[in-house]
Amino acid sequence: MDRRQFLKLGAASSAVLTATSLTAGLSGCSESAPTNGKWQVLREGDRTFLRAVAPVMLKGALPEDTAARQMGIDNMLVYIDTAIFNLGPHNTKQMKELFDLLNFGLSRGLTTGVWSKWDKASEDEIENFLTRWRESSLSLFNLAYNGINKLMCATWYGQPASWDQIGYPGPLYPELLITKPTIS
Amino acid sequence: MAIADIFKDRAKSENWQLTDAGKLSQNMIVEADVIIIGTGAGGGVSAEVLSQAGLKVVMIEEGGLFTSDNFNMDELDAYGTLYQEGAGRATKDGAISIFQGRAVGGTTVVNWTSSFRTPTPTLDHWQKHHNVQGFSSDEMAPYFDQMEKRLNVSKWAMPPNANNDILKQGCQAHDWSWAVIPRNVKGCMDLGYCGMGCPANAKQSMLVTTVPEALKNDAQLYYRCSAERLVFSDHKVDSVECLAIGEDGHTPTGVKLTFKAPHIVLSGGAINNPGLLLRSSAPDPHERIGKRTMIHPVNASLARMDQTTNPFYGAPQSIYSDHFQWQTEGDMGFKLEVPPMQPVMGAQIMGLHGFKLADTLKDLSSMQSTIALMRDGFHEESVGGTVELDHGGKPVLDYPVTDYMWNGLRKAHSKMAELQFAAGAKSVMPLHHDATFYSNMKDCQQAINTLPAELHRHRLLTAHLMGGCSMGEDAKESVVNSQGRFHQADNLYVIDGSVFPTSIGANPQLSIYALALKQASALVKTIKQA
């Protein structure tokens, strides 16, 4: 795809970005609430998206070991759920609209270039999507990339399991200063 | 724990009047001599001064009450609970991240302790261009003296951590001026976790100084109590209507609290003050509320060093340079400082993913980061942003970045890279989506010259919110007068950083403390004379 085609697609998907997320919300395509009581914000489809994207966003950072990796991602999802809730009602709504867009077939395909469902998407497809949004000349995509990137960076590197790899020994004098551990 | 939680201990032994509004089951009406909305730098000092004068003070805080036992040097926990919008607050277009506190003690609970007097050129500028009276350097000096004593402000006497020392070395190599930063700490353990709440009660924030003093003087504190509306009538404010916020920190419980007093002090900070006034349809004949909101826009430069830096440990800020602050008339001035780099802060600021992110962060313990704080509000092409309300009544800041500012940001990137290379950096990356690490200044400069001046690609953030209720004698140009009294109501005072007509040109906490001491002392006289 040359730059002109890309830009054209970009302009189309920018319109889609606002239009379809709205229609997805209005037409009842989007899940309105988390289906499981333990989630404050994230719906099943949102979690599927995050589970698919996390290993690509954090490639080289997440543990190789399957069980450790799974636990890292499970924790991330719980922390992302809390983090989005803590953004307050206004931002939470915007994040949900972004997830709607990403989970609605047509808008997902047009904006991300990923036409298969997230749990079926290949690593390459997801990498292309991330790079496309990061490099896009449309600031709306840069913004959305930044949002997902920050959430994932924060909730992985906030976990002690990530610290060995980056040479961070953890907080100083934990026995003296940490009153109750807040991260498992 | 081993470190006593002095707030909790004193609250019990001195019988402080603390109310978690979120736990109330029915509406209530509270009366006092003075209502103070907000418990940060402005509200905390005001509460101390007014309560010491024997007035019955009630403090209102929308954030929660968190004390040293809650401060565990845990980034995720702290950003989620102690910051506005879970540290996800941003400008209207989402391009500039805003770090602002939201807890009893306000931003002073999470700031990095840098304590500068308001620079004289800033005070002179206010007098000359914004018709502010009573704020000359000489007039302010006694207030700075007193607050510096009160909060134990002194130049950091221990050696700077490596992150700060590299800033010093870079300045020395270029013969740029630099100095040691004064900090408001007592018994500081040199940990580096100031941004997550001080676990050692060493930082002399409002949480451990003025708020306790006010409570000792029989002030009352209502927290998780969000000021929704000021009720105006006949050139005054009759009451303050608040919503109780539940334990989750965001959801209103349905309980309403109404506060009444002859005098109301607004100290909610530079975004929330204009927000409350706009939500209240406060009289604003010249449409000044929310205008001229300043943020010290910050950009950053990352360096890979040859040495271990451990930029996550040690007093976060101890060295600064004002070499480019007041140097030239035409360019935008900036202050050079460094940020602490714990993992979440370090990872979030990169804007990278995949192997690039992992490879960069692997070197975290030998990284150095320098930041430039742009001095906004001193030039016709830098008039700040505008606070407005979104559909839900939430205040949002619309902050445009002009060509004049882009030029300043570009110059700052150059100077930061020059500094880092001179201090021995192996490679430097200006934080921008289109940049990478460059191994020499020539390549780095070439990149800086061509990096697109685009929001969302250029990493920008702010931790200093100022203005939006700017002060001055001309009601057509300002929101409050030089004493902080709202031009359109006789009993409403705004006392905090939201009254600054420009940015400060330095980390603003001490400027707010001194201003609050001055304004609250004058208010005591006004009340006693009435």
XYZ file of C-alpha atoms in Angstrom:
714
model
C 0.000 0.000 0.000
C 1.480 3.385 -0.920
C 1.202 6.488 1.211
C -1.677 7.956 -0.783
C -3.791 4.853 -0.413
C -2.911 4.716 3.232
C -3.937 8.318 3.779
C -7.192 7.749 1.930
C -7.925 4.755 4.080
C -6.891 6.849 7.051
C -9.407 9.564 6.265
C -12.169 7.016 5.795
C -11.338 5.257 9.008
C -11.209 8.514 10.915
C -14.846 9.081 10.045
C -15.538 5.480 10.965
C -13.763 5.981 14.252
C -16.423 8.345 15.482
C -19.420 7.131 13.448
C -19.300 3.394 14.017
C -18.393 3.561 17.640
C -21.510 5.620 18.088
C -23.725 3.286 16.056
C -22.219 0.252 17.705
C -23.225 1.753 21.014
C -26.704 2.808 19.894
C -27.653 -0.306 17.989
C -26.945 -2.568 20.903
C -23.981 -4.256 19.239
C -21.838 -3.393 22.201
C -22.082 -5.146 25.510
C -23.332 -2.608 28.003
C -21.833 -4.000 31.179
C -19.221 -6.484 32.282
C -20.808 -9.929 32.334
C -18.896 -11.099 35.361
C -19.348 -9.291 38.673
C -15.628 -8.901 39.330
C -15.107 -6.495 36.395
C -15.918 -2.800 36.836
C -15.445 -1.719 33.246
C -14.043 -4.399 30.949
C -16.517 -6.523 29.014
C -15.731 -9.945 27.596
C -14.920 -8.574 24.155
C -12.655 -5.894 25.642
C -10.748 -8.546 27.565
C -10.355 -10.673 24.432
C -8.894 -7.675 22.620
C -6.474 -6.896 25.453
C -5.393 -10.538 25.769
C -4.628 -10.631 22.050
C -2.752 -7.328 21.936
C -0.736 -7.495 25.184
C 1.774 -10.140 23.952
C 2.548 -7.990 20.898
C 2.626 -4.629 22.688
C 4.966 -6.157 25.278
C 6.891 -8.544 23.021
C 10.267 -9.194 24.558
C 9.052 -7.988 27.929
C 6.492 -10.594 28.991
C 7.936 -13.846 30.390
C 8.628 -16.736 27.989
C 7.245 -19.250 30.457
C 3.590 -19.859 29.623
C 2.249 -19.904 33.152
C 4.189 -16.802 34.229
C 3.126 -15.019 31.075
C -0.501 -15.949 31.625
C -0.386 -14.697 35.171
C 1.228 -11.431 34.044
C -1.533 -10.843 31.504
C -4.269 -11.873 33.957
C -2.943 -9.315 36.437
C -2.710 -6.690 33.715
C -6.391 -7.127 32.908
C -7.390 -6.646 36.533
C -5.205 -3.539 36.822
C -6.409 -2.146 33.480
C -9.995 -2.557 34.678
C -9.206 -0.577 37.848
C -7.112 1.987 35.973
C -9.897 2.745 33.497
C -12.426 3.016 36.320
C -10.106 5.454 38.119
C -9.985 7.665 35.036
C -13.493 8.776 36.032
C -16.849 8.457 34.247
C -16.021 10.764 31.319
C -12.805 9.000 30.286
C -14.263 5.571 31.007
C -16.998 6.296 28.481
C -14.424 7.282 25.875
C -12.417 4.125 26.483
C -15.577 2.054 26.079
C -16.274 3.775 22.768
C -12.765 2.909 21.642
C -13.315 -0.722 22.639
C -16.663 -0.723 20.802
C -14.885 0.432 17.682
C -12.257 -2.259 18.087
C -14.798 -5.008 18.656
C -17.272 -4.167 15.887
C -16.268 -6.098 12.749
C -16.544 -3.388 10.120
C -14.938 -0.593 12.118
C -12.234 -2.932 13.406
C -11.328 -3.966 9.870
C -11.378 -0.448 8.428
C -9.423 1.225 11.203
C -6.974 -1.482 12.253
C -6.628 -3.582 9.109
C -7.394 -6.650 11.229
C -10.402 -8.391 9.673
C -10.406 -11.554 11.743
C -11.630 -11.607 15.329
C -9.000 -10.610 17.864
C -8.465 -14.109 19.243
C -7.885 -15.338 15.687
C -5.638 -12.465 14.590
C -1.995 -13.248 13.902
C 0.886 -11.561 15.675
C 1.887 -9.840 12.425
C -1.589 -8.442 11.921
C -1.607 -7.033 15.437
C 1.900 -5.595 15.075
C 0.812 -3.929 11.818
C -2.209 -2.452 13.571
C -0.118 -1.019 16.418
C 2.476 0.456 14.069
C -0.230 1.810 11.787
C -1.918 3.663 14.633
C 1.364 4.872 16.081
C 2.685 6.149 12.753
C -0.634 7.419 11.390
C -0.812 11.003 10.236
C -4.208 11.144 11.920
C -3.824 12.357 15.456
C -6.919 10.435 16.562
C -5.089 7.161 15.903
C -1.912 8.416 17.607
C -4.074 9.319 20.591
C -5.748 5.910 20.698
C -2.367 4.164 20.380
C -0.983 6.274 23.213
C -3.958 5.402 25.405
C -3.662 1.626 24.926
C 0.145 1.790 25.097
C 0.160 3.686 28.399
C -2.402 1.373 29.988
C -0.421 -1.709 29.043
C 2.986 -0.261 29.954
C 1.697 0.870 33.332
C -0.029 -2.370 34.249
C 2.876 -4.595 33.209
C 5.748 -2.527 34.586
C 3.752 -1.863 37.763
C 4.037 -5.596 38.519
C 7.101 -6.803 40.452
C 7.353 -9.715 37.973
C 8.596 -7.227 35.344
C 11.314 -5.641 37.472
C 14.139 -8.187 37.191
C 14.387 -7.712 33.465
C 14.810 -3.942 33.727
C 17.224 -3.950 36.657
C 14.832 -2.390 39.140
C 15.334 -3.933 42.585
C 12.036 -2.559 43.924
C 11.258 0.082 46.551
C 13.838 0.817 49.229
C 13.520 -0.492 52.811
C 10.295 -2.420 52.197
C 10.293 -4.046 55.648
C 10.412 -0.652 57.295
C 8.181 1.338 54.967
C 5.577 -0.896 53.355
C 2.606 -1.215 55.625
C 0.539 -3.559 53.535
C 1.431 -5.009 50.179
C -0.963 -3.687 47.553
C 0.294 -5.720 44.602
C 0.126 -9.485 44.729
C 4.522 0.050 61.445
C 8.046 1.077 62.155
C 7.293 4.580 60.938
C 4.482 6.092 62.980
C 1.473 7.332 61.006
C 1.472 10.748 62.669
C -1.793 11.853 61.066
C -3.753 8.847 62.295
C -2.117 8.937 65.738
C -2.817 12.632 66.266
C -6.339 12.351 64.883
C -7.093 9.865 67.656
C -5.245 11.542 70.525
C -6.437 15.066 69.670
C -9.977 14.049 68.714
C -9.919 15.641 65.269
C -13.222 16.228 63.535
C -12.911 14.136 60.373
C -15.904 13.148 58.271
C -15.851 10.734 55.344
C -18.821 12.171 53.439
C -19.110 8.912 51.508
C -20.144 7.127 54.699
C -23.003 9.509 55.562
C -26.504 8.145 55.107
C -28.455 11.390 55.052
C -28.170 14.938 53.742
C -26.770 17.542 56.081
C -26.230 21.276 56.469
C -22.993 22.549 58.016
C -22.342 26.118 59.156
C -19.031 27.809 59.938
C -17.208 31.143 59.865
C -15.212 30.199 56.786
C -15.619 27.359 54.282
C -12.441 26.339 52.440
C -12.873 24.235 49.301
C -9.707 22.218 48.684
C -6.889 21.178 51.027
C -3.784 21.575 48.852
C -1.116 24.268 49.013
C -3.649 27.128 48.969
C -6.381 25.595 51.134
C -3.985 24.052 53.654
C -2.169 27.290 54.451
C -5.450 29.245 54.483
C -6.945 26.749 56.938
C -3.971 27.080 59.266
C -4.010 30.894 59.229
C -7.781 31.281 59.614
C -8.086 28.655 62.352
C -5.182 30.165 64.298
C -7.131 33.437 64.328
C -9.899 31.666 66.234
C -12.316 31.346 63.330
C -14.460 28.231 62.906
C -13.109 26.681 59.727
C -14.562 23.866 57.640
C -12.371 22.219 54.978
C -13.930 20.399 52.032
C -11.932 17.895 49.974
C -13.167 15.793 47.043
C -10.293 13.304 47.300
C -9.829 10.652 49.949
C -7.872 10.730 53.190
C -4.659 8.761 52.693
C -1.854 8.853 55.239
C 1.642 7.411 55.538
C 0.417 3.862 56.200
C -1.230 4.028 52.750
C 1.936 5.220 51.019
C 3.758 2.083 49.933
C 5.926 3.282 47.039
C 3.564 1.447 44.703
C 3.111 3.319 41.445
C -0.120 1.691 40.256
C -1.829 2.147 43.592
C -0.641 5.749 44.021
C -1.437 6.979 40.513
C -4.881 5.407 40.723
C -5.856 6.869 44.091
C -3.882 10.088 44.704
C -4.143 11.824 41.331
C -6.895 13.586 39.401
C -8.629 11.151 37.047
C -6.318 8.324 38.114
C -3.295 10.203 36.711
C -5.024 9.990 33.319
C -6.126 13.608 33.213
C -5.126 15.276 29.955
C -5.841 18.370 27.920
C -9.075 18.438 25.877
C -7.482 16.883 22.794
C -5.679 14.293 24.926
C -2.255 15.521 23.815
C -0.766 16.729 27.112
C -0.831 14.505 30.217
C -1.740 16.351 33.412
C -0.412 15.170 36.777
C -2.387 16.848 39.548
C -3.109 15.581 43.050
C -6.515 14.634 44.432
C -6.430 13.798 48.126
C -6.404 15.479 51.518
C -3.295 17.662 51.136
C -3.841 18.034 47.381
C -0.891 17.979 45.027
C 1.505 18.628 47.924
C 1.066 14.942 48.842
C 2.537 13.804 45.523
C 4.818 16.619 44.365
C 8.576 16.217 44.169
C 9.294 18.805 46.930
C 11.069 21.488 44.846
C 10.513 24.796 46.648
C 11.370 28.000 44.780
C 10.425 31.566 45.591
C 8.488 33.270 42.806
C 11.196 34.715 40.530
C 11.441 38.512 40.677
C 10.975 38.929 36.890
C 7.656 37.060 37.219
C 6.432 39.326 40.043
C 7.565 42.417 38.097
C 5.740 41.161 34.999
C 2.486 40.778 36.975
C 2.756 44.327 38.264
C 3.608 45.789 34.859
C 1.345 43.783 32.551
C -1.486 42.439 34.726
C -2.172 45.274 37.129
C -1.407 43.191 40.221
C -0.684 45.173 43.404
C 1.193 44.207 46.554
C 3.289 41.427 45.002
C 6.698 43.050 44.634
C 9.712 41.000 45.714
C 10.134 43.172 48.819
C 6.479 42.869 49.778
C 6.560 39.080 49.311
C 9.858 38.433 51.098
C 8.425 38.141 54.644
C 5.803 35.634 53.453
C 8.461 33.495 51.765
C 10.620 33.684 54.906
C 7.757 32.551 57.097
C 6.625 29.678 54.855
C 10.187 28.453 54.341
C 10.542 28.219 58.112
C 7.139 26.627 58.546
C 7.827 23.888 55.980
C 11.525 23.426 56.703
C 12.604 24.520 53.225
C 16.342 24.397 52.645
C 18.772 23.547 49.880
C 19.248 19.777 49.614
C 22.381 19.099 51.657
C 23.020 15.509 50.593
C 24.800 14.711 47.327
C 22.417 14.688 44.339
C 21.496 11.272 42.892
C 23.160 10.358 39.575
C 20.158 11.523 37.563
C 20.529 15.038 39.021
C 24.316 14.943 39.081
C 24.385 14.410 35.307
C 22.319 17.580 34.894
C 24.940 19.380 36.970
C 27.867 17.889 35.028
C 26.288 18.795 31.690
C 25.777 22.385 32.812
C 29.332 22.605 34.125
C 30.742 21.279 30.848
C 28.904 23.998 28.895
C 29.471 26.663 31.533
C 25.717 27.018 31.981
C 24.462 28.230 35.350
C 22.974 25.636 37.728
C 22.087 25.456 41.422
C 20.894 23.157 44.199
C 17.125 22.901 44.695
C 15.579 23.872 48.057
C 13.224 21.133 49.325
C 10.473 21.071 51.969
C 11.559 17.978 53.892
C 12.412 17.037 57.476
C 14.263 13.779 58.106
C 14.202 12.837 54.413
C 15.474 9.274 53.761
C 16.533 10.117 50.175
C 14.161 7.450 48.836
C 12.863 8.933 45.574
C 9.172 8.051 45.940
C 7.803 11.564 46.608
C 5.327 11.145 43.734
C 3.612 8.240 45.519
C 3.124 9.972 48.870
C 5.943 10.118 51.417
C 6.016 6.850 53.425
C 8.323 8.439 56.026
C 6.276 11.608 56.716
C 9.423 13.543 55.807
C 7.914 15.669 53.074
C 6.366 18.702 54.729
C 3.181 18.486 52.681
C -0.092 20.039 53.814
C -1.121 16.550 55.002
C 1.417 16.603 57.847
C 1.682 20.363 58.549
C -1.107 22.903 58.036
C -4.105 20.565 57.788
C -3.225 18.933 61.162
C -2.654 22.388 62.692
C -6.091 23.515 61.522
C -7.689 20.307 62.859
C -5.959 20.858 66.194
C -7.563 24.329 66.187
C -11.017 22.698 65.955
C -11.405 22.960 62.201
C -13.563 20.266 60.598
C -12.577 18.248 57.543
C -15.109 16.700 55.157
C -13.404 14.469 52.598
C -14.796 12.522 49.629
C -17.007 15.589 49.445
C -17.092 17.140 45.989
C -18.126 20.795 45.599
C -20.765 20.738 42.890
C -22.150 24.267 42.925
C -21.786 27.657 44.579
C -25.163 29.295 45.084
C -24.881 32.973 44.141
C -27.316 35.717 45.070
C -27.011 39.446 45.298
C -23.240 39.826 44.839
C -22.432 37.056 47.292
C -22.230 33.305 47.699
C -24.982 31.930 49.945
C -23.898 28.323 50.173
C -21.775 25.542 48.735
C -23.586 22.422 47.531
C -21.550 19.221 47.637
C -21.991 15.605 46.631
C -20.733 12.774 48.827
C -18.420 10.410 46.941
C -18.362 6.692 47.711
C -15.378 4.598 48.707
C -14.467 3.894 45.078
C -13.480 7.579 44.836
C -15.775 8.403 41.922
C -19.391 7.367 42.401
C -21.709 9.834 44.188
C -23.634 8.120 46.983
C -26.678 10.348 46.539
C -26.092 12.158 49.835
C -25.900 15.956 49.540
C -24.082 18.300 51.891
C -24.743 22.032 52.061
C -22.170 24.347 53.612
C -22.956 27.896 54.720
C -20.612 30.612 55.948
C -20.162 34.392 55.677
C -16.859 33.791 53.858
C -15.957 31.197 51.243
C -12.388 30.389 50.143
C -11.924 28.553 46.864
C -8.680 26.521 46.745
C -9.430 23.718 44.311
C -6.615 24.427 41.892
C -6.270 25.671 38.354
C -8.687 23.347 36.590
C -11.269 22.590 39.256
C -11.765 26.210 40.462
C -12.833 27.569 37.074
C -14.832 24.350 36.627
C -16.807 24.964 39.824
C -17.404 28.633 38.944
C -18.605 27.727 35.445
C -20.867 24.936 36.769
C -22.320 27.477 39.210
C -23.032 29.979 36.426
C -21.008 32.496 38.438
C -21.398 36.073 37.189
C -18.698 36.612 34.562
C -19.534 39.773 32.582
C -16.137 39.880 30.858
C -15.831 36.130 30.305
C -12.580 35.757 32.192
C -13.273 32.558 34.156
C -11.056 29.718 32.937
C -8.945 31.927 30.655
C -5.158 32.171 30.862
C -4.660 28.704 32.340
C -0.935 27.947 32.348
C 0.795 24.583 32.585
C 4.579 24.866 32.143
C 4.451 22.438 29.176
C 7.194 19.850 29.676
C 9.172 17.877 27.107
C 11.849 15.328 27.886
C 15.106 13.884 26.617
C 16.326 10.392 27.429
C 20.009 9.449 27.619
C 21.787 6.105 27.812
C 24.778 6.577 30.121
C 27.948 4.564 30.606
C 27.387 4.327 34.330
C 24.747 3.001 36.704
C 22.308 5.804 37.443
C 19.418 4.023 39.225
C 17.162 6.978 38.320
C 14.377 5.510 40.476
C 16.252 6.155 43.750
C 17.197 9.309 45.620
C 15.623 12.745 46.034
C 13.868 13.166 42.671
C 14.869 16.778 42.100
C 17.940 18.387 43.658
C 19.663 20.287 40.798
C 18.178 22.747 38.299
C 19.349 25.167 35.676
C 17.732 28.501 34.841
C 20.362 29.245 32.232
C 17.740 29.428 29.461
C 14.969 30.820 31.638
C 15.354 34.583 31.305
C 18.202 34.679 28.800
C 16.508 36.023 25.689
C 13.511 38.231 25.086
C 12.291 36.599 21.878
C 12.481 32.886 22.729
C 10.350 31.018 25.194
C 12.295 30.553 28.438
C 12.553 27.190 30.180
C 13.841 25.599 33.337
C 15.903 22.406 33.193
C 15.252 19.718 35.811
C 15.099 15.919 35.994
C 12.200 13.539 36.758
C 12.391 10.366 38.865
C 12.093 7.219 36.746
C 10.324 4.380 38.482
C 9.211 1.613 36.091
C 5.659 2.794 35.331
C 6.673 6.413 34.843
C 9.686 5.293 32.804
C 7.726 2.897 30.577
C 4.733 5.172 29.986
C 6.770 8.108 28.801
C 8.547 6.207 25.989
C 5.686 5.793 23.511
C 7.231 2.533 22.295
C 6.057 -1.069 22.088
C 7.461 -4.522 21.394
C 11.197 -5.133 21.266
C 11.976 -1.402 21.050
C 10.250 -0.849 24.365
C 11.757 -3.914 26.035
C 15.282 -3.155 24.771
C 15.095 0.462 25.902
C 13.771 -0.364 29.351
C 16.400 -3.051 29.880
C 18.808 -0.131 30.323
C 16.599 1.703 32.841
C 19.241 1.491 35.571
C 21.747 3.369 33.400
C 19.343 5.959 31.988
C 19.171 9.650 32.610
C 16.220 11.833 31.781
C 16.159 15.613 31.585
C 13.011 17.713 31.333
C 12.388 21.293 30.230
C 9.566 23.278 31.824
C 8.453 25.937 29.375
C 7.575 29.301 30.909
C 4.158 30.042 29.382
C 2.081 33.201 29.657
C 4.729 35.851 29.071
C 4.299 36.418 25.353
C 1.452 37.354 23.025
C 1.755 33.927 21.384
C 1.483 32.225 24.749
C -1.744 33.200 26.490
C -2.380 29.788 28.036
C -5.382 27.516 27.697
C -9.077 27.795 28.520
C -11.001 25.709 31.021
C -14.480 24.759 29.818
C -17.119 22.218 30.836
C -17.848 19.000 28.997
C -21.413 17.731 28.724
C -21.241 16.052 32.116
C -20.043 19.239 33.869
C -16.451 18.039 34.142
C -13.847 20.785 33.612
C -11.513 20.239 30.669
C -8.554 22.335 29.610
C -8.274 23.342 25.976
C -4.591 24.164 25.565
C -3.278 25.219 22.147
C 0.416 24.896 21.308
C 1.543 27.798 19.105
C 4.522 28.102 16.733
C 6.290 30.233 19.317
C 5.967 27.356 21.781
C 7.036 24.720 19.258
C 10.201 26.765 18.655
C 10.823 26.847 22.381
C 10.238 23.089 22.703
C 12.649 22.410 19.830
C 15.319 24.610 21.378
C 14.816 22.836 24.704
C 15.299 19.433 23.031
C 18.591 20.660 21.554
C 19.885 22.046 24.818
C 18.909 18.909 26.762
C 20.732 16.698 24.249
C 23.811 18.958 24.329
C 23.790 18.726 28.093
C 23.447 14.937 28.130
C 26.194 14.365 25.562
C 28.513 16.716 27.451
C 27.895 14.668 30.604
C 28.960 11.493 28.813
C 25.746 10.106 27.289
C 26.351 7.232 24.848
C 23.148 8.085 23.007
C 20.212 10.451 23.370
C 16.553 10.228 22.344
C 14.301 13.306 22.329
C 10.899 11.922 23.358
C 8.944 12.047 20.134
C 7.265 9.275 18.102
C 9.564 9.932 15.160
C 12.834 9.954 17.092
C 15.193 7.191 18.127
C 18.494 7.062 20.033
C 21.264 9.100 18.356
C 24.901 8.472 19.193
C 26.214 11.960 18.485
C 24.970 15.531 18.728
C 25.137 16.164 15.001
C 22.664 13.388 14.171
C 20.522 14.267 17.146
C 20.367 17.932 16.157
C 19.468 16.998 12.601
C 16.601 14.871 13.894
C 15.386 17.583 16.277
C 15.306 20.074 13.401
C 12.956 17.856 11.415
C 10.745 16.251 14.087
C 7.159 17.163 13.165
C 5.646 19.762 15.473
C 2.589 17.594 16.095
C 0.600 16.942 19.230
C 0.234 13.227 20.048
C 3.657 12.545 18.498
C 5.680 14.946 20.625
C 5.560 13.699 24.238
C 4.217 16.546 26.364
C 3.113 16.613 29.963
C 2.510 18.973 32.842
C 2.502 18.803 36.618
C 2.073 22.557 37.224
C -1.423 23.941 36.834
C -1.714 27.695 37.221
C -4.178 30.428 36.334
C -7.767 30.286 35.142
C -8.935 32.663 37.918
C -6.281 35.233 37.278
C -5.799 38.189 39.630
C -5.521 41.901 38.870
C -7.152 45.221 39.616
C -8.971 45.468 36.284
C -12.191 43.433 36.414
C -12.265 43.358 32.618
C -9.007 41.407 32.532
C -9.119 39.300 35.682
C -11.332 37.120 37.880
C -10.195 38.216 41.355
C -8.531 41.354 42.698
C -5.018 41.502 44.166
C -6.396 40.319 47.537
C -7.981 37.283 45.897
C -11.573 38.555 46.215
C -13.842 37.523 43.334
C -14.715 40.688 41.400
C -18.371 39.645 41.205
C -19.045 38.564 44.820
C -17.998 40.194 48.077
C -17.540 37.076 50.216
C -15.789 34.723 47.769
C -12.001 34.504 47.799
C -9.814 32.427 45.495
C -6.567 31.468 47.232
C -4.247 29.141 45.316
C -2.238 28.843 42.099
C -5.290 29.466 39.939
C -4.923 33.227 40.511
C -1.463 33.484 38.916
C -1.725 35.653 35.779
C 1.199 33.800 34.144
C 3.112 30.638 34.873
C 5.712 31.022 37.635
C 8.874 29.937 35.824
C 9.585 27.524 38.697
C 7.833 24.655 40.470
C 4.927 26.571 41.977
C 4.324 25.172 45.478
C 6.221 27.818 47.470
C 4.660 30.574 45.355
C 1.242 29.231 46.370
C 2.185 28.885 50.062
C 3.422 32.491 50.298
C 0.442 33.849 48.391
C -1.947 31.922 50.641
C -0.241 33.188 53.782
C -0.536 36.773 52.517
C -4.155 36.509 51.344
C -5.440 34.523 54.322
C -3.739 36.901 56.799
C -5.412 39.845 55.076
C -8.736 37.994 55.126
C -8.442 37.530 58.904
C -8.109 41.310 59.265
C -11.078 41.905 56.964
C -13.259 39.491 58.940
C -12.221 40.873 62.335
C -12.874 44.461 61.250
C -16.351 43.665 59.957
